Short mmCIF file of C-alpha atoms and ligand atoms in Angstrom, two decimals:
data_model
loop_
_atom_site.label_atom_id
_atom_site.label_comp_id
_atom_site.label_asym_id
_atom_site.label_seq_id
_atom_site.Cartn_x
_atom_site.Cartn_y
_atom_site.Cartn_z
CA UNK A 1 22.31 -32.05 17.08
CA UNK A 2 19.62 -30.60 14.96
CA UNK A 3 20.90 -28.48 11.91
CA UNK A 4 20.64 -24.29 13.43
CA UNK A 5 20.28 -21.80 10.90
CA UNK A 6 20.78 -18.50 13.25
CA UNK A 7 19.22 -15.15 12.76
CA UNK A 8 19.95 -11.84 13.83
CA UNK A 9 16.98 -9.28 14.45
CA UNK A 10 17.36 -5.34 13.52
CA UNK A 11 14.20 -3.84 15.65
CA UNK A 12 12.12 -5.14 18.34
CA UNK A 13 8.95 -3.35 17.88
CA UNK A 14 5.55 -4.76 16.65
CA UNK A 15 6.97 -6.44 13.69
CA UNK A 16 9.84 -7.72 15.46
CA UNK A 17 8.44 -9.10 18.67
CA UNK A 18 5.92 -11.22 16.23
CA UNK A 19 8.91 -12.57 14.39
CA UNK A 20 10.14 -13.56 17.94
CA UNK A 21 6.52 -15.27 18.79
CA UNK A 22 5.73 -17.17 15.38
CA UNK A 23 9.37 -18.65 15.61
CA UNK A 24 9.04 -19.52 19.17
CA UNK A 25 5.11 -20.90 18.92
CA UNK A 26 5.84 -22.51 15.51
CA UNK A 27 9.40 -23.67 16.39
CA UNK A 28 8.48 -27.61 15.78
CA UNK A 29 6.63 -27.70 12.64
CA UNK A 30 9.23 -25.00 10.98
CA UNK A 31 12.07 -27.14 12.06
CA UNK A 32 10.30 -30.59 10.20
CA UNK A 33 9.71 -28.06 7.27
CA UNK A 34 13.04 -26.98 6.70
CA UNK A 35 14.60 -29.64 8.43
CA UNK A 36 16.64 -27.05 10.79
CA UNK A 37 15.95 -25.03 13.80
CA UNK A 38 15.77 -21.38 13.03
CA UNK A 39 17.35 -19.43 16.11
CA UNK A 40 16.99 -16.10 16.92
CA UNK A 41 20.44 -15.31 17.84
CA UNK A 42 20.94 -11.59 18.44
CA UNK A 43 18.68 -8.61 18.32
CA UNK A 44 19.80 -4.73 17.47
CA UNK A 45 18.07 -2.30 20.34
CA UNK A 46 18.75 1.39 20.37
CA UNK A 47 18.43 1.45 24.19
CA UNK A 48 20.35 -2.08 26.02
CA UNK A 49 18.44 -0.80 29.49
CA UNK A 50 14.67 -0.83 27.82
CA UNK A 51 12.31 -3.53 28.70
CA UNK A 52 12.02 -6.23 25.31
CA UNK A 53 8.73 -8.45 26.30
CA UNK A 54 8.70 -11.37 24.14
CA UNK A 55 12.61 -11.29 23.33
CA UNK A 56 14.02 -11.90 26.90
CA UNK A 57 16.31 -15.32 25.73
CA UNK A 58 17.71 -13.43 22.92
CA UNK A 59 21.16 -11.60 23.31
CA UNK A 60 20.68 -7.63 22.78
CA UNK A 61 23.18 -5.37 21.35
CA UNK A 62 23.10 -1.85 20.08
CA UNK A 63 26.30 -2.33 17.86
CA UNK A 64 24.98 -3.91 14.24
CA UNK A 65 28.41 -5.00 13.98
CA UNK A 66 27.90 -7.35 15.92
CA UNK A 67 25.21 -8.54 14.18
CA UNK A 68 27.10 -8.57 10.74
CA UNK A 69 30.50 -9.75 11.60
CA UNK A 70 28.72 -12.82 13.82
CA UNK A 71 29.87 -15.89 11.74
CA UNK A 72 26.97 -18.51 12.49
CA UNK A 73 24.14 -15.71 11.51
CA UNK A 74 23.26 -15.97 8.18
CA UNK A 75 19.85 -14.26 7.71
CA UNK A 76 19.14 -10.65 8.86
CA UNK A 77 15.60 -9.57 9.54
CA UNK A 78 15.20 -5.79 8.96
CA UNK A 79 12.26 -4.66 11.11
CA UNK A 80 12.96 -1.23 12.04
CA UNK A 81 11.21 0.67 9.60
CA UNK A 82 12.28 4.37 7.99
CA UNK A 83 15.35 4.72 5.48
CA UNK A 84 18.38 5.45 7.36
CA UNK A 85 20.23 3.38 8.68
CA UNK A 86 18.04 0.43 7.70
CA UNK A 87 19.17 1.35 3.82
CA UNK A 88 22.36 1.10 4.90
CA UNK A 89 22.70 -1.69 7.50
CA UNK A 90 20.52 -4.13 4.32
CA UNK A 91 23.17 -3.02 2.25
CA UNK A 92 26.03 -3.77 4.06
CA UNK A 93 24.57 -7.27 5.42
CA UNK A 94 24.08 -8.38 1.56
CA UNK A 95 27.48 -7.32 0.73
CA UNK A 96 29.07 -9.43 3.53
CA UNK A 97 27.13 -12.32 2.30
CA UNK A 98 24.32 -12.28 4.51
CA UNK A 99 20.46 -12.94 3.42
CA UNK A 100 18.00 -10.40 4.19
CA UNK A 101 14.57 -10.21 5.10
CA UNK A 102 12.65 -6.81 5.47
CA UNK A 103 8.95 -5.48 5.96
CA UNK A 104 10.40 -2.30 5.12
CA UNK A 105 7.90 -0.54 1.97
CA UNK A 106 10.02 2.75 2.53
CA UNK A 107 13.75 1.73 1.75
CA UNK A 108 12.17 -0.94 -1.00
CA UNK A 109 9.91 1.71 -2.73
CA UNK A 110 13.04 4.03 -3.19
CA UNK A 111 15.94 1.79 -2.84
CA UNK A 112 15.03 -1.89 -4.07
CA UNK A 113 17.24 -2.11 -7.20
CA UNK A 114 20.15 -1.17 -5.21
CA UNK A 115 19.37 -3.94 -2.64
CA UNK A 116 18.27 -6.57 -5.60
CA UNK A 117 21.81 -5.63 -7.11
CA UNK A 118 23.74 -6.07 -3.91
CA UNK A 119 22.03 -9.69 -3.30
CA UNK A 120 22.73 -10.70 -6.93
CA UNK A 121 26.21 -9.75 -7.02
CA UNK A 122 26.85 -11.29 -3.35
CA UNK A 123 25.00 -14.72 -4.27
CA UNK A 124 22.30 -13.97 -1.56
CA UNK A 125 18.32 -13.78 -1.05
CA UNK A 126 16.50 -10.03 -0.65
CA UNK A 127 12.91 -10.91 0.47
CA UNK A 128 10.21 -8.35 1.37
CA UNK A 129 6.58 -9.93 1.39
CA UNK A 130 5.58 -8.16 4.13
CA UNK A 131 6.22 -4.92 2.80
CA UNK A 132 3.14 -4.67 1.05
CA UNK A 133 -0.16 -5.95 2.32
CA UNK A 134 1.80 -7.01 5.72
CA UNK A 135 0.48 -10.54 5.90
CA UNK A 136 -1.13 -11.08 2.63
CA UNK A 137 0.65 -12.83 0.16
CA UNK A 138 1.32 -11.00 -3.21
CA UNK A 139 4.77 -10.38 -3.86
CA UNK A 140 5.70 -13.79 -4.35
CA UNK A 141 2.08 -14.87 -5.80
CA UNK A 142 3.39 -12.23 -8.97
CA UNK A 143 6.43 -13.00 -8.97
CA UNK A 144 6.05 -16.90 -9.03
CA UNK A 145 2.74 -18.33 -9.00
CA UNK A 146 1.06 -15.70 -11.52
CA UNK A 147 4.38 -15.74 -13.75
CA UNK A 148 2.61 -16.95 -16.51
CA UNK A 149 0.37 -14.10 -17.29
CA UNK A 150 0.46 -10.44 -18.86
CA UNK A 151 -0.66 -8.27 -15.53
CA UNK A 152 -2.83 -5.78 -16.80
CA UNK A 153 -4.61 -3.98 -14.09
CA UNK A 154 -4.27 -3.92 -10.21
CA UNK A 155 -6.31 -2.55 -7.65
CA UNK A 156 -5.85 -2.67 -4.22
CA UNK A 157 -6.97 -1.47 -0.51
CA UNK A 158 -3.41 -1.20 0.95
CA UNK A 159 -4.21 1.27 3.61
CA UNK A 160 -5.72 -0.45 6.95
CA UNK A 161 -6.03 2.63 8.61
CA UNK A 162 -7.82 4.63 5.76
CA UNK A 163 -9.97 1.53 5.32
CA UNK A 164 -10.98 1.88 8.76
CA UNK A 165 -11.81 5.38 8.78
CA UNK A 166 -13.37 5.29 5.55
CA UNK A 167 -15.75 2.41 6.51
CA UNK A 168 -16.48 4.00 9.84
CA UNK A 169 -17.59 7.14 7.95
CA UNK A 170 -19.97 5.09 5.94
CA UNK A 171 -21.57 2.83 8.99
CA UNK A 172 -21.66 5.46 11.49
CA UNK A 173 -22.44 8.94 9.36
CA UNK A 174 -19.06 10.25 11.06
CA UNK A 175 -17.10 12.80 10.07
CA UNK A 176 -13.58 12.60 9.41
CA UNK A 177 -12.07 14.30 12.50
CA UNK A 178 -14.31 11.91 14.60
CA UNK A 179 -13.19 8.70 12.79
CA UNK A 180 -9.46 9.80 12.89
CA UNK A 181 -9.87 10.38 16.47
CA UNK A 182 -11.04 6.51 17.01
CA UNK A 183 -8.45 5.05 14.69
CA UNK A 184 -6.07 6.76 16.88
CA UNK A 185 -7.47 5.45 20.04
CA UNK A 186 -8.03 1.94 18.44
CA UNK A 187 -3.98 2.36 18.00
CA UNK A 188 -4.65 1.78 13.99
CA UNK A 189 -3.61 5.25 13.47
CA UNK A 190 0.09 6.43 14.03
CA UNK A 191 0.18 9.60 16.26
CA UNK A 192 0.96 11.84 13.20
CA UNK A 193 -1.30 9.61 10.69
CA UNK A 194 -0.18 11.89 7.75
CA UNK A 195 1.14 9.14 5.97
CA UNK A 196 -1.31 7.07 5.79
CA UNK A 197 -4.16 9.90 5.43
CA UNK A 198 -2.37 11.67 2.91
CA UNK A 199 -2.05 8.19 0.89
CA UNK A 200 2.10 8.07 1.19
CA UNK A 201 2.13 4.71 2.83
CA UNK A 202 -0.42 3.30 0.19
CA UNK A 203 1.77 4.85 -2.39
CA UNK A 204 4.91 3.20 -1.72
CA UNK A 205 3.43 0.12 -1.55
CA UNK A 206 1.63 1.10 -5.33
CA UNK A 207 5.34 1.71 -6.10
CA UNK A 208 6.55 -1.87 -5.17
CA UNK A 209 3.51 -3.88 -6.73
CA UNK A 210 3.16 -2.00 -10.17
CA UNK A 211 6.94 -2.59 -10.70
CA UNK A 212 6.52 -5.99 -9.86
CA UNK A 213 3.43 -6.49 -11.79
CA UNK A 214 3.99 -4.69 -14.82
CA UNK A 215 7.89 -5.71 -14.76
CA UNK A 216 9.16 -2.21 -15.42
CA UNK A 217 10.52 -0.30 -11.95
CA UNK A 218 8.01 2.13 -10.87
CA UNK A 219 9.61 5.29 -8.71
CA UNK A 220 7.59 6.50 -5.49
CA UNK A 221 7.63 9.77 -7.94
CA UNK A 222 5.68 8.17 -10.80
CA UNK A 223 2.83 7.38 -8.62
CA UNK A 224 0.11 10.36 -8.62
CA UNK A 225 -1.22 10.16 -4.69
CA UNK A 226 -4.39 12.34 -3.28
CA UNK A 227 -5.41 10.80 0.17
CA UNK A 228 -8.71 10.59 2.11
CA UNK A 229 -8.82 14.16 3.71
CA UNK A 230 -11.14 16.09 1.85
CA UNK A 231 -13.86 12.93 1.84
CA UNK A 232 -17.34 14.25 3.97
CA UNK A 233 -19.89 12.46 5.10
CA UNK A 234 -21.98 14.48 2.09
CA UNK A 235 -19.78 12.53 -0.29
CA UNK A 236 -20.27 9.34 1.22
CA UNK A 237 -23.88 9.51 1.27
CA UNK A 238 -23.92 10.19 -2.33
CA UNK A 239 -21.97 6.85 -2.86
CA UNK A 240 -24.13 5.21 -1.05
CA UNK A 241 -27.49 6.86 -2.84
CA UNK A 242 -25.95 6.03 -6.22
CA UNK A 243 -24.95 2.60 -5.47
CA UNK A 244 -21.15 3.16 -4.62
CA UNK A 245 -18.91 2.97 -1.26
CA UNK A 246 -15.75 5.25 -1.06
CA UNK A 247 -12.82 3.58 -0.93
CA UNK A 248 -8.69 4.46 -0.98
CA UNK A 249 -7.43 2.74 -3.60
CA UNK A 250 -4.26 1.93 -5.51
CA UNK A 251 -4.98 1.76 -9.18
CA UNK A 252 -2.90 0.48 -11.40
CA UNK A 253 -3.22 -0.32 -15.18
CA UNK A 254 -0.54 -1.32 -18.08
CA UNK A 255 -1.79 -0.44 -21.47
CA UNK A 256 -0.49 1.22 -24.64
CA UNK A 257 -0.56 4.76 -22.83
CA UNK A 258 2.39 2.92 -20.49
CA UNK A 259 1.81 2.54 -16.58
CA UNK A 260 -1.11 4.63 -15.22
CA UNK A 261 -0.52 4.29 -11.21
CA UNK A 262 -2.02 6.22 -8.70
CA UNK A 263 -3.59 6.14 -5.29
CA UNK A 264 -6.63 8.16 -4.20
CA UNK A 265 -10.32 8.02 -3.15
CA UNK A 266 -13.03 6.69 -5.35
CA UNK A 267 -16.22 6.05 -5.51
CA UNK A 268 -16.01 1.89 -5.93
CA UNK A 269 -19.20 0.02 -7.30
CA UNK A 270 -20.51 -1.41 -4.53
CA UNK A 271 -20.46 -4.97 -6.87
CA UNK A 272 -17.11 -5.12 -6.76
CA UNK A 273 -15.21 -7.62 -5.07
CA UNK A 274 -12.94 -5.31 -3.33
CA UNK A 275 -16.33 -2.64 -2.22
CA UNK A 276 -16.72 -5.51 0.99
CA UNK A 277 -13.04 -5.07 2.10
CA UNK A 278 -13.91 -3.12 5.56
CA UNK A 279 -12.06 -2.38 8.66
CA UNK A 280 -8.54 -2.71 8.65
CA UNK A 281 -8.61 -5.42 6.32
CA UNK A 282 -6.22 -4.86 3.20
CA UNK A 283 -6.90 -6.66 -0.47
CA UNK A 284 -5.33 -6.78 -3.77
CA UNK A 285 -7.38 -7.37 -6.71
CA UNK A 286 -5.22 -8.61 -9.99
CA UNK A 287 -6.59 -9.06 -13.55
CA UNK A 288 -3.86 -11.40 -15.49
CA UNK A 289 -4.71 -12.07 -19.29
CA UNK A 290 -4.49 -15.80 -18.96
CA UNK A 291 -5.97 -16.12 -15.23
CA UNK A 292 -8.54 -13.31 -15.48
CA UNK A 293 -9.34 -11.94 -11.88
CA UNK A 294 -8.00 -12.73 -8.70
CA UNK A 295 -8.69 -11.23 -5.54
CA UNK A 296 -6.02 -11.71 -2.11
CA UNK A 297 -7.67 -10.64 1.32
CA UNK A 298 -6.21 -10.66 4.86
CA UNK A 299 -4.47 -8.88 7.35
CA UNK A 300 -2.43 -5.70 5.78
CA UNK A 301 -0.68 -5.10 9.28
CA UNK A 302 -0.22 -5.88 12.76
CA UNK A 303 2.23 -7.98 14.71
CA UNK A 304 1.39 -11.66 13.95
CA UNK A 305 -0.02 -11.03 10.34
CA UNK A 306 3.26 -8.89 9.18
CA UNK A 307 5.66 -11.67 10.92
CA UNK A 308 3.62 -14.21 9.09
CA UNK A 309 4.72 -13.06 6.46
CA UNK A 310 8.60 -12.20 7.34
CA UNK A 311 8.68 -15.51 8.96
CA UNK A 312 7.81 -17.30 5.78
CA UNK A 313 10.68 -15.40 3.95
CA UNK A 314 13.09 -16.50 6.28
CA UNK A 315 11.97 -19.99 5.65
CA UNK A 316 12.50 -19.54 2.44
CA UNK A 317 15.88 -18.45 2.75
CA UNK A 318 16.30 -21.36 4.96
CA UNK A 319 15.54 -23.46 2.33
CA UNK A 320 18.20 -22.22 -0.27
CA UNK A 321 20.51 -22.23 2.46
CA UNK A 322 20.01 -26.10 2.78
CA UNK A 323 19.96 -26.35 -0.97
CA UNK A 324 23.07 -24.72 -1.11
CA UNK A 325 21.37 -22.33 -4.36
CA UNK A 326 19.51 -18.97 -4.58
CA UNK A 327 16.19 -19.95 -5.72
CA UNK A 328 14.30 -16.74 -5.56
CA UNK A 329 13.43 -14.85 -8.36
CA UNK A 330 15.30 -11.57 -7.91
CA UNK A 331 14.55 -8.42 -9.83
CA UNK A 332 12.00 -8.26 -12.08
CA UNK A 333 11.88 -5.10 -13.78
CA UNK A 334 13.20 -6.62 -17.33
CA UNK A 335 11.69 -3.46 -19.31
CA UNK A 336 11.29 -0.10 -19.23
CA UNK A 337 7.97 1.48 -19.77
CA UNK A 338 6.58 4.92 -19.97
CA UNK A 339 4.45 6.25 -16.87
CA UNK A 340 1.06 7.83 -18.63
CA UNK A 341 1.22 11.16 -17.53
CA UNK A 342 -1.73 12.21 -15.33
CA UNK A 343 -3.61 14.38 -17.54
CA UNK A 344 -4.05 11.29 -20.32
CA UNK A 345 -4.99 8.92 -17.54
CA UNK A 346 -8.50 8.25 -18.14
CA UNK A 347 -11.41 7.30 -15.42
CA UNK A 348 -15.09 8.46 -14.93
CA UNK A 349 -15.59 11.10 -12.33
CA UNK A 350 -17.69 12.56 -10.02
CA UNK A 351 -18.50 16.23 -9.66
CA UNK A 352 -20.14 18.02 -6.40
CA UNK A 353 -21.27 21.71 -6.96
CA UNK A 354 -22.99 24.02 -4.60
CA UNK A 355 -24.98 25.97 -7.04
CA UNK A 356 -27.72 29.09 -7.50
CA UNK A 357 -31.04 27.67 -7.21
CA UNK A 358 -32.39 29.27 -10.26
CA UNK A 359 -33.67 28.51 -13.95
CA UNK A 360 -31.23 27.89 -16.51
CA UNK A 361 -28.26 26.63 -14.11
CA UNK A 362 -28.24 22.97 -15.36
CA UNK A 363 -28.09 23.74 -18.56
CA UNK A 364 -24.62 26.40 -18.48
CA UNK A 365 -23.23 23.70 -16.28
CA UNK A 366 -23.93 20.91 -19.08
CA UNK A 367 -22.22 23.23 -21.32
CA UNK A 368 -19.16 23.87 -19.50
CA UNK A 369 -18.93 20.23 -19.27
CA UNK A 370 -19.74 19.69 -23.01
CA UNK A 371 -17.13 22.40 -24.58
CA UNK A 372 -14.39 20.64 -22.30
CA UNK A 373 -15.28 17.16 -24.12
CA UNK A 374 -16.75 15.45 -20.95
CA UNK A 375 -19.73 13.50 -21.79
CA UNK A 376 -21.86 12.96 -18.59
CA UNK A 377 -23.45 9.89 -17.57
CA UNK A 378 -26.16 10.92 -14.95
CA UNK A 379 -27.29 14.64 -13.00
CA UNK A 380 -28.93 14.56 -9.99
CA UNK A 381 -30.08 18.07 -8.22
CA UNK A 382 -30.68 18.22 -4.93
CA UNK A 383 -31.65 21.05 -1.82
CA UNK A 384 -29.84 18.40 0.69
CA UNK A 385 -26.84 19.59 2.70
CA UNK A 386 -27.37 23.36 1.71
CA UNK A 387 -29.89 26.85 2.49
CA UNK A 388 -30.86 28.65 -0.37
CA UNK A 389 -28.57 26.87 -2.96
CA UNK A 390 -28.84 23.57 -4.77
CA UNK A 391 -26.59 21.20 -5.00
CA UNK A 392 -25.43 19.45 -8.19
CA UNK A 393 -23.50 16.00 -8.37
CA UNK A 394 -22.80 14.90 -11.92
CA UNK A 395 -21.11 11.63 -12.67
CA UNK A 396 -18.76 11.75 -16.27
CA UNK A 397 -18.34 8.87 -18.38
CA UNK A 398 -14.69 7.55 -18.80
CA UNK A 399 -12.73 11.04 -19.79
CA UNK A 400 -9.07 11.84 -19.88
CA UNK A 401 -8.09 14.03 -16.67
CA UNK A 402 -7.21 16.72 -19.15
CA UNK A 403 -10.64 17.39 -20.32
CA UNK A 404 -12.18 16.89 -16.61
CA UNK A 405 -9.65 19.89 -15.56
CA UNK A 406 -10.61 22.22 -18.43
CA UNK A 407 -14.52 21.38 -17.09
CA UNK A 408 -13.96 22.27 -13.98
CA UNK A 409 -11.62 25.63 -14.86
CA UNK A 410 -14.53 26.83 -16.66
CA UNK A 411 -17.10 26.05 -14.18
CA UNK A 412 -14.93 27.51 -11.38
CA UNK A 413 -15.72 30.78 -13.92
CA UNK A 414 -19.41 30.58 -13.85
CA UNK A 415 -21.14 32.96 -11.64
CA UNK A 416 -24.18 30.81 -10.88
CA UNK A 417 -21.77 28.02 -9.43
CA UNK A 418 -20.73 29.04 -5.96
CA UNK A 419 -18.01 26.37 -5.01
CA UNK A 420 -16.75 23.12 -6.16
CA UNK A 421 -17.48 20.48 -3.40
CA UNK A 422 -15.27 17.47 -4.46
CA UNK A 423 -14.15 15.78 -7.10
CA UNK A 424 -13.76 12.21 -7.10
CA UNK A 425 -13.28 9.19 -9.49
CA UNK A 426 -15.01 6.72 -10.26
CA UNK A 427 -13.98 3.09 -10.29
CA UNK A 428 -15.89 0.47 -11.76
CA UNK A 429 -13.32 -2.18 -11.38
CA UNK A 430 -13.69 -3.48 -15.18
P1 LIG B 501 7.71 -0.08 15.47
O1 LIG B 501 7.21 -1.04 16.03
O2 LIG B 501 7.99 1.27 15.88
O3 LIG B 501 9.42 -0.90 16.09
C1 LIG B 501 10.90 -0.59 15.31
C2 LIG B 501 11.57 -0.93 16.34
O4 LIG B 501 13.01 -0.82 15.66
C3 LIG B 501 11.43 -0.69 17.31
O5 LIG B 501 12.00 -1.59 18.52
C4 LIG B 501 12.96 0.74 17.69
O6 LIG B 501 13.46 0.77 18.91
C5 LIG B 501 13.78 0.09 16.59
N1 LIG B 501 14.42 0.59 15.79
C6 LIG B 501 14.31 1.70 15.26
N2 LIG B 501 15.41 2.41 14.62
C7 LIG B 501 16.61 2.16 15.41
C8 LIG B 501 17.94 1.72 15.01
N3 LIG B 501 18.30 2.88 14.49
N4 LIG B 501 18.77 0.66 15.97
C9 LIG B 501 18.19 -0.16 16.35
N5 LIG B 501 16.73 -0.48 16.43
C10 LIG B 501 15.87 0.64 15.96
O7 LIG B 501 8.00 -0.70 14.26
P2 LIG B 501 6.85 -1.64 13.48
O8 LIG B 501 5.43 -1.03 13.69
O9 LIG B 501 7.53 -3.05 14.06
O10 LIG B 501 7.55 -1.71 11.78
C11 LIG B 501 8.60 -2.52 11.65
C12 LIG B 501 9.09 -2.02 9.79
O11 LIG B 501 7.75 -3.02 9.27
C13 LIG B 501 8.34 -0.84 9.17
O12 LIG B 501 9.31 -0.87 8.37
C14 LIG B 501 7.07 -0.54 8.98
O13 LIG B 501 6.82 -0.22 7.70
C15 LIG B 501 6.48 -2.65 8.64
N6 LIG B 501 5.57 -3.28 8.64
C16 LIG B 501 4.99 -2.92 9.82
C17 LIG B 501 3.73 -3.33 10.21
C18 LIG B 501 2.82 -3.48 11.32
O14 LIG B 501 1.53 -4.25 11.32
N7 LIG B 501 3.24 -2.75 12.07
C19 LIG B 501 3.00 -3.83 8.86
C20 LIG B 501 3.64 -4.15 7.37
C21 LIG B 501 4.77 -3.78 7.50
P3 LIG B 501 13.14 1.28 19.82
O15 LIG B 501 12.52 0.37 20.74
O16 LIG B 501 14.35 1.48 20.62
O17 LIG B 501 12.09 2.42 19.41
N1 LIG B 502 -0.04 2.32 8.28
C1 LIG B 502 -0.51 0.96 7.82
C2 LIG B 502 -1.53 1.06 7.47
C3 LIG B 502 0.19 -0.44 8.31
O1 LIG B 502 -2.75 1.72 8.18
O2 LIG B 502 -2.12 -0.10 6.72
C4 LIG B 502 1.90 -0.54 7.93
O3 LIG B 502 2.03 -0.69 6.66
#
């Protein structure tokens, strides 16, 4: 008879049912690849009476201990989501000598170090490929395939909901509320879309990615975050005119100033490979000092794409069980690099102003930028989107954030400036 490796599944929602489906649909191929059958032995559910389509043949329990204490179960897959009790269940599982695979970015971003420590102490695997970029392989490539490099820059589109919304705003000229409703109707955005549109979902993934790429622990609170709620069709239209597309980007740099890690909307040059990543797709662009540029592209969410990453982790663990040794790379935060404070971060900026339409206005604005030490790359004045006023769009050269803040403070004081309509960073990707 075939050797069997038993799995306990925590959570049977979108990803949990995907995991069951991948294990069934690719059963024979997986058996041939690992030399053992992967068996979903038990599933933890909250409500034993609720129908679980796709998990009909699997034993259900509402007691975590039934999985934890089952000596046949060697691998626990956590796909419940949220911090509690997911974190406690994973720690207890590792402590009990079970290997853990998770898709939970919330827990990994905040408690990854504790989980790694527990895994190392008990000589088991802790893997989380699906936590960043869903089905796109990026954690293992960074930890293994690119480990010969010093990674100096990561750029990522890591939230499908907001990328879908910005793509629709760009394609159809629709406003934020209309595309949000569309994203909800299509099931991309959750009923409460706050974590996606305010950038928190991407920030958690950014903290995980930066920690691994730059070999130094980056906490969620180290990530400067700004969402897409202030992006208007007018900004999107200016972006197009100027040769950019608007994206919610994870921007991470490792330099002599420390680690600069941010999530915010950007005007991204249409020539950058990430500019053509549209709809719900995700992509991560990495620069390594030996490799140069590389881009990882695919489906960052969804039942089967995410399950693809989860089950691949399970297979890697199974191979370790077969070999009798742990080969997965554990925590890679060997260094303790400083975080570059937001005011010292450097970028180019798009600033859109509503001003009085009278002689000398442009001069006053240029002086306010100049006095703050901000050099302008281009200035466009139009009467688009306005009545009895003018709109000025300035693109700055690359400058420290603190200087732009100083310029904005002076501009607000000018009587000819009626409104600062938006400030968005410009990213060339270099
Ligand atoms: P989901 O559809 O909401 O499913 C969560 C499942 O966990 C549900 O079956 C829920 O039970 C169960 N659950 C929650 N708390 C529980 C508890 N205390 N005890 C027992 N069961 C519990 O979520 P999902 O989309 O599959 O996401 C799961 C995880 O994968 C999250 O960490 C998410 O961030 C991550 N992820 C998801 C995607 C994606 O595309 N969905 C992509 C990448 C990563 P009920 O059935 O009783 O509600
Ligand atoms: N809510 C996320 C997104 C998927 O829209 O990309 C789960 O990480």
